[in-house]
Coordinates of C-alpha atoms and ligand atoms in Angstrom, one line a residue:
M1 CA -17.5 5.0 -17.3
T2 CA -16.0 1.6 -18.0
L3 CA -15.1 -0.8 -15.2
S4 CA -12.2 -3.1 -14.5
I5 CA -12.5 -5.6 -11.7
V6 CA -9.1 -6.8 -10.5
I7 CA -9.0 -9.9 -8.3
P8 CA -5.8 -11.7 -7.1
I9 CA -6.4 -15.4 -6.8
Y10 CA -4.1 -17.9 -5.1
N11 CA -5.3 -21.4 -4.7
E12 CA -9.0 -20.7 -4.7
E13 CA -10.3 -23.6 -6.8
E14 CA -13.5 -23.9 -4.8
N15 CA -14.3 -20.2 -5.0
V16 CA -13.6 -18.9 -8.5
Q17 CA -16.6 -20.4 -10.2
I18 CA -19.1 -19.0 -7.7
L19 CA -17.3 -15.7 -7.6
H20 CA -17.5 -15.4 -11.4
E21 CA -21.2 -16.1 -11.3
K22 CA -21.9 -13.6 -8.5
L23 CA -19.8 -10.9 -10.2
K24 CA -21.5 -11.4 -13.6
E25 CA -24.9 -11.1 -12.0
V26 CA -24.0 -7.8 -10.4
L27 CA -22.1 -6.3 -13.3
D28 CA -24.7 -7.3 -15.9
S29 CA -27.2 -5.3 -14.0
L30 CA -25.1 -2.2 -14.3
K31 CA -25.1 -0.1 -17.5
N32 CA -21.3 0.1 -17.6
E33 CA -19.0 -1.8 -19.9
Y34 CA -16.8 -4.0 -17.9
E35 CA -13.9 -6.4 -17.8
I36 CA -12.9 -8.9 -15.1
L37 CA -9.2 -9.5 -14.5
F38 CA -8.5 -12.6 -12.6
V39 CA -4.8 -12.6 -11.6
D40 CA -3.7 -16.1 -10.9
D41 CA -0.9 -15.7 -8.5
G42 CA 0.9 -18.9 -9.3
S43 CA -1.8 -21.2 -7.9
T44 CA -0.8 -24.9 -7.5
D45 CA -4.3 -26.3 -7.4
R46 CA -6.9 -26.4 -10.1
T47 CA -7.5 -22.7 -10.0
L48 CA -5.9 -21.9 -13.4
P49 CA -7.7 -24.6 -15.5
I50 CA -11.0 -23.5 -13.9
L51 CA -10.2 -19.8 -14.8
E52 CA -9.3 -20.9 -18.3
E53 CA -12.7 -22.6 -18.7
I54 CA -14.5 -19.4 -17.3
Q55 CA -12.5 -17.3 -19.8
A56 CA -13.4 -19.5 -22.7
K57 CA -17.1 -18.9 -22.0
D58 CA -17.0 -15.3 -21.0
K59 CA -15.1 -12.9 -23.2
R60 CA -15.3 -10.2 -20.7
V61 CA -12.9 -12.2 -18.5
I62 CA -9.2 -11.7 -18.7
V63 CA -6.9 -14.2 -16.9
L64 CA -3.4 -13.1 -16.1
S65 CA -1.3 -16.1 -14.9
L66 CA 1.8 -15.2 -12.9
R67 CA 4.7 -17.6 -13.2
R68 CA 4.9 -18.2 -9.5
N69 CA 3.4 -17.0 -6.3
F70 CA 4.5 -13.3 -6.1
G71 CA 2.1 -12.3 -3.3
Q72 CA -1.1 -10.3 -3.3
T73 CA 0.4 -6.9 -3.8
A74 CA 2.3 -8.0 -6.9
A75 CA -0.9 -9.7 -8.2
F76 CA -2.8 -6.4 -7.7
A77 CA 0.0 -4.5 -9.5
A78 CA -0.2 -6.9 -12.5
G79 CA -3.9 -6.4 -12.7
F80 CA -3.5 -2.6 -12.6
D81 CA -1.0 -2.7 -15.4
F82 CA -3.5 -4.5 -17.7
A83 CA -6.7 -2.9 -16.6
T84 CA -8.3 -0.6 -19.2
G85 CA -11.3 0.7 -17.3
D86 CA -11.9 4.2 -16.2
I87 CA -12.7 2.9 -12.8
I88 CA -10.8 0.0 -11.2
V89 CA -12.4 -2.1 -8.5
T90 CA -10.4 -4.6 -6.5
M91 CA -11.6 -7.4 -4.3
D92 CA -10.6 -10.7 -2.8
G93 CA -11.2 -13.9 -4.6
D94 CA -12.3 -15.9 -1.6
L95 CA -15.9 -14.7 -1.5
Q96 CA -15.3 -12.8 1.8
N97 CA -16.2 -9.6 -0.1
D98 CA -19.6 -9.4 -1.8
P99 CA -19.7 -8.3 -5.4
A100 CA -23.2 -6.9 -4.6
D101 CA -21.3 -4.0 -2.8
I102 CA -19.7 -2.8 -6.0
P103 CA -22.6 -0.5 -6.9
K104 CA -22.2 1.2 -3.5
L105 CA -18.6 2.0 -4.2
L106 CA -19.4 3.2 -7.7
A107 CA -22.0 5.6 -6.4
L108 CA -19.3 7.3 -4.3
I109 CA -16.5 7.3 -6.9
K110 CA -18.4 10.0 -8.8
D111 CA -17.3 12.6 -6.3
N112 CA -14.1 10.9 -5.1
D113 CA -10.9 9.4 -6.5
L114 CA -10.8 6.5 -4.2
V115 CA -13.5 4.6 -2.3
S116 CA -12.5 2.1 0.4
G117 CA -14.7 -0.6 1.8
W118 CA -15.1 -0.9 5.5
R119 CA -15.7 -4.4 6.9
K120 CA -17.6 -3.1 9.9
K121 CA -18.7 -6.5 11.0
R122 CA -15.6 -8.4 10.1
K123 CA -15.9 -12.2 10.1
D124 CA -12.4 -13.3 10.8
P125 CA -10.8 -15.0 13.9
F126 CA -10.5 -12.6 16.8
F127 CA -7.0 -13.1 18.2
S128 CA -5.1 -13.8 15.0
R129 CA -6.8 -11.3 12.7
R130 CA -9.3 -8.8 14.2
L131 CA -7.2 -7.8 17.2
P132 CA -4.0 -7.1 15.3
S133 CA -6.0 -5.3 12.7
V134 CA -7.6 -2.9 15.2
A135 CA -4.1 -2.0 16.4
A136 CA -2.8 -1.7 12.9
N137 CA -5.7 0.5 11.7
W138 CA -5.2 2.8 14.6
L139 CA -1.5 3.1 14.0
I140 CA -1.8 3.5 10.2
S141 CA -4.3 6.3 10.6
K142 CA -2.2 8.1 13.2
V143 CA 1.1 7.8 11.2
T144 CA -0.1 8.4 7.7
G145 CA -2.8 11.0 8.5
V146 CA -5.2 9.2 6.2
K147 CA -8.3 8.5 8.2
L148 CA -9.9 5.2 7.3
H149 CA -11.4 2.5 9.6
D150 CA -10.2 -0.5 7.6
Y151 CA -7.1 -0.2 5.5
G152 CA -6.9 -4.0 4.9
C153 CA -10.2 -4.3 3.1
S154 CA -9.5 -5.4 -0.5
L155 CA -12.8 -4.1 -1.8
K156 CA -11.9 -0.7 -3.1
A157 CA -12.6 1.4 -6.2
Y158 CA -10.1 3.8 -7.8
R159 CA -10.2 6.3 -10.6
R160 CA -7.8 5.2 -13.3
D161 CA -5.3 8.0 -12.9
V162 CA -4.9 7.2 -9.2
I163 CA -3.8 3.7 -10.0
K164 CA -1.8 4.4 -13.0
N165 CA 0.4 6.9 -11.0
L166 CA 1.2 4.3 -8.3
K167 CA 4.1 1.9 -8.0
L168 CA 3.5 -0.9 -5.5
Y169 CA 6.2 -2.7 -3.6
G170 CA 6.4 -5.3 -0.8
E171 CA 3.1 -5.9 0.9
M172 CA 1.9 -2.4 0.2
H173 CA -1.5 -2.8 -1.2
R174 CA -3.2 -1.8 2.1
F175 CA -1.3 1.5 2.0
I176 CA -2.5 2.5 -1.4
P177 CA -4.8 5.2 0.1
A178 CA -1.9 6.5 2.2
V179 CA 0.5 6.5 -0.8
A180 CA -2.2 8.0 -3.1
S181 CA -2.8 10.8 -0.6
W182 CA 0.5 12.2 -1.7
Y183 CA -1.2 12.9 -5.0
G184 CA -4.0 14.8 -3.2
V185 CA -6.8 12.3 -3.8
R186 CA -10.3 12.6 -2.4
I187 CA -11.0 9.5 -0.4
A188 CA -14.3 8.1 0.8
E189 CA -15.2 5.1 2.9
V190 CA -18.3 2.9 2.7
E191 CA -19.5 0.1 4.9
T192 CA -19.4 -3.3 3.1
V193 CA -20.5 -6.7 4.2
H194 CA -17.9 -9.4 5.1
Y195 CA -18.3 -13.1 5.2
P196 CA -16.3 -15.8 6.9
R197 CA -14.1 -17.8 4.6
L198 CA -16.2 -20.9 3.8
R199 CA -13.9 -22.6 1.3
G200 CA -10.1 -22.8 0.9
S201 CA -7.8 -21.4 3.6
S202 CA -6.4 -18.0 4.5
K203 CA -3.0 -17.3 3.1
Y204 CA -1.9 -15.2 6.1
G205 CA -1.3 -15.5 9.8
V206 CA -0.2 -13.2 12.7
S207 CA 3.3 -12.9 11.2
R208 CA 1.9 -10.4 8.8
T209 CA 1.7 -7.8 11.6
I210 CA 5.4 -7.3 11.6
K211 CA 5.5 -6.9 7.8
V212 CA 2.7 -4.3 8.1
V213 CA 4.7 -2.3 10.7
L214 CA 7.8 -2.3 8.5
D215 CA 5.8 -1.2 5.5
L216 CA 4.2 1.5 7.6
I217 CA 7.7 2.9 8.5
T218 CA 8.6 2.9 4.8
V219 CA 5.4 4.5 3.7
K220 CA 5.7 7.2 6.4
F221 CA 9.3 8.0 5.4
L222 CA 8.5 8.1 1.7
Q223 CA 5.3 10.2 2.3
S224 CA 7.2 12.8 4.4
F225 CA 10.8 12.8 3.2
S226 CA 11.0 11.0 -0.2
T227 CA 12.0 14.2 -2.0
K228 CA 14.2 15.6 0.8
P229 CA 16.0 12.8 2.8
I230 CA 18.6 15.3 4.1
Q231 CA 15.8 17.0 6.0
F232 CA 15.1 13.7 7.8
F233 CA 18.6 12.6 8.6
G234 CA 20.3 16.0 8.7
P235 CA 18.7 17.5 11.8
I236 CA 19.4 14.4 13.9
G237 CA 23.0 14.4 12.6
I238 CA 23.6 18.0 13.3
I239 CA 22.2 17.7 16.9
S240 CA 24.3 14.6 17.5
G241 CA 27.5 16.1 16.0
F242 CA 27.0 19.4 17.9
L243 CA 26.6 17.6 21.3
G244 CA 29.7 15.5 20.6
F245 CA 31.6 18.7 19.7
I246 CA 30.5 20.4 23.0
I247 CA 31.6 17.3 25.0
S248 CA 34.9 17.2 23.2
V249 CA 35.6 20.9 23.8
Y250 CA 34.7 20.5 27.5
L251 CA 37.1 17.6 27.9
T252 CA 39.9 19.3 26.0
L253 CA 39.6 22.4 28.2
D254 CA 39.4 20.2 31.3
K255 CA 42.7 18.5 30.2
I256 CA 44.5 21.7 29.2
F257 CA 43.5 24.0 32.1
F258 CA 43.0 21.5 35.0
G259 CA 45.4 18.8 33.9
H260 CA 42.8 16.1 34.4
D261 CA 43.4 12.8 32.8
I262 CA 40.5 12.3 30.3
G263 CA 41.7 9.1 28.6
G264 CA 39.5 6.7 30.6
R265 CA 36.4 8.8 30.9
P266 CA 33.1 7.4 29.5
L267 CA 32.2 11.0 28.4
L268 CA 35.1 10.9 25.9
L269 CA 33.6 7.8 24.3
L270 CA 30.2 9.4 24.2
G271 CA 31.6 12.6 22.6
A272 CA 33.5 10.7 19.9
L273 CA 30.4 8.5 19.2
L274 CA 28.1 11.4 18.9
I275 CA 30.4 13.1 16.4
I276 CA 30.8 10.0 14.3
V277 CA 27.1 9.3 14.3
G278 CA 26.4 12.9 13.4
I279 CA 28.7 12.7 10.4
Q280 CA 27.2 9.3 9.3
L281 CA 23.7 10.6 9.5
I282 CA 24.5 13.7 7.4
G283 CA 26.3 11.5 5.0
M284 CA 23.3 9.2 4.8
G285 CA 21.1 12.2 4.1
L286 CA 23.4 13.3 1.3
L287 CA 23.4 9.8 -0.2
G288 CA 19.6 9.9 0.0
E289 CA 19.5 13.2 -1.8
M290 CA 21.6 11.6 -4.6
L291 CA 19.3 8.6 -4.8
V292 CA 16.2 10.8 -5.0
R293 CA 17.7 12.6 -8.0
V294 CA 18.6 9.3 -9.7
Y295 CA 15.2 7.9 -9.0
H296 CA 13.2 10.9 -10.2
E297 CA 15.4 11.8 -13.2
S298 CA 15.9 8.2 -14.5
Q299 CA 12.2 7.7 -14.6
R300 CA 11.5 11.3 -15.6
K301 CA 9.2 11.3 -12.7
P302 CA 8.2 14.8 -11.6
I303 CA 7.9 15.7 -7.9
Y304 CA 4.4 17.0 -8.5
V305 CA 1.2 15.7 -10.1
I306 CA -1.1 17.9 -12.2
K307 CA -4.8 17.4 -12.0
K308 CA -5.9 19.4 -15.0
I309 CA -4.7 22.3 -17.0
L310 CA -7.1 25.2 -17.8
G311 CA -6.3 27.4 -20.7
P312 CA -7.2 28.2 -24.3
E313 CA -4.8 25.9 -26.0
N314 CA -5.9 23.0 -23.7
K315 CA -7.7 20.1 -25.4
Ligands
UDP1 N1 -3.8 -14.0 -2.5 C1 -2.9 -13.9 -3.6 N2 -1.6 -14.2 -3.4 C2 -1.1 -14.5 -2.2 C3 -2.0 -14.6 -1.1 C4 -3.3 -14.3 -1.3 O1 -3.3 -13.6 -4.7 O2 0.1 -14.8 -2.1 C5 -5.2 -13.7 -2.7 C6 -6.2 -14.8 -2.2 O3 -6.4 -15.8 -3.1 C7 -7.4 -14.0 -1.9 C8 -6.9 -12.6 -1.4 O4 -5.5 -12.6 -2.0 O5 -8.2 -13.8 -3.1 C9 -6.9 -12.5 0.1 O6 -6.2 -13.6 0.7 P1 -6.8 -14.3 2.0 O7 -8.2 -14.5 1.9 O8 -5.9 -15.5 2.3 O9 -6.5 -13.2 3.1 P2 -7.4 -12.8 4.3 O10 -8.8 -12.6 3.8 O11 -7.3 -14.0 5.2 O12 -6.7 -11.6 4.9
MG2 MG1 -9.9 -13.8 2.8

């Protein structure tokens, strides 16, 4: 089993040197071949020159330097694209994760496809970080049905095929387990240590909570309806259109048989609105269906994933 360690780094000039030393110590003690991919996410401080120095001395280090700051998810994605290991381990570059936990993850990856770290004693500010994260973790586990305690922990290990099947967008890295669950992966969780950030500053604040909620809605939608959008929009559209139809029929009969004036009645507006909304929603579902076909067929992306094929002709 070969290892690739993928680490997104944005303005961590005081951390990278120590991180590399700690990593090396842990990885050299393992029997596995390994590579360390530092993804410099457009740092503006001395991070990149320091990484270059590290790379010059250690040939197992690969430095990917992004042209500008694309964000942590994009940095992960870049690292995944270049990683060659059978097992891919991700972690933060600010020393809040401990490389010494890597063997723990590796022990579990033997029987799983994805192992996630759990910062049980998380060392981050309470109000701006830990409290929103408690709420977010609860919500994510309810909505996605993937039960983890700590989705946001960067320290994770993946089997290669899990990562290579994924496409990441937005701020989605914390949803990799949820997205990957679509492929039917076996997921395990393990307690890992967490340290306060001693050097450099955090790149995020409370505003991230809203982004997480929006990403969660996207993930949930894609998880449940990405290959059948009409099944999501259609039923609401049919119910809405049907209610509008009933209301309109009632008003029409009222006018014809009882001669009541219906022009100024709020019910008329409601009926018309429900019909229009119904048609719109069904239209959206149909558009979605077309998009799904374009998406899957243009990429020749099947709507299923095969784990292995058993048979005589199989190599
Ligand atoms: N990071 C990155 N690009 C960004 C923001 C962050 O590569 O745009 C990296 C950062 O250098 C660190 C990791 O992502 O290695 C986690 O960031 P941070 O420590 O700021 O997040 P927190 O631990 O506060 O959630
Ligand atoms: Mg951090």
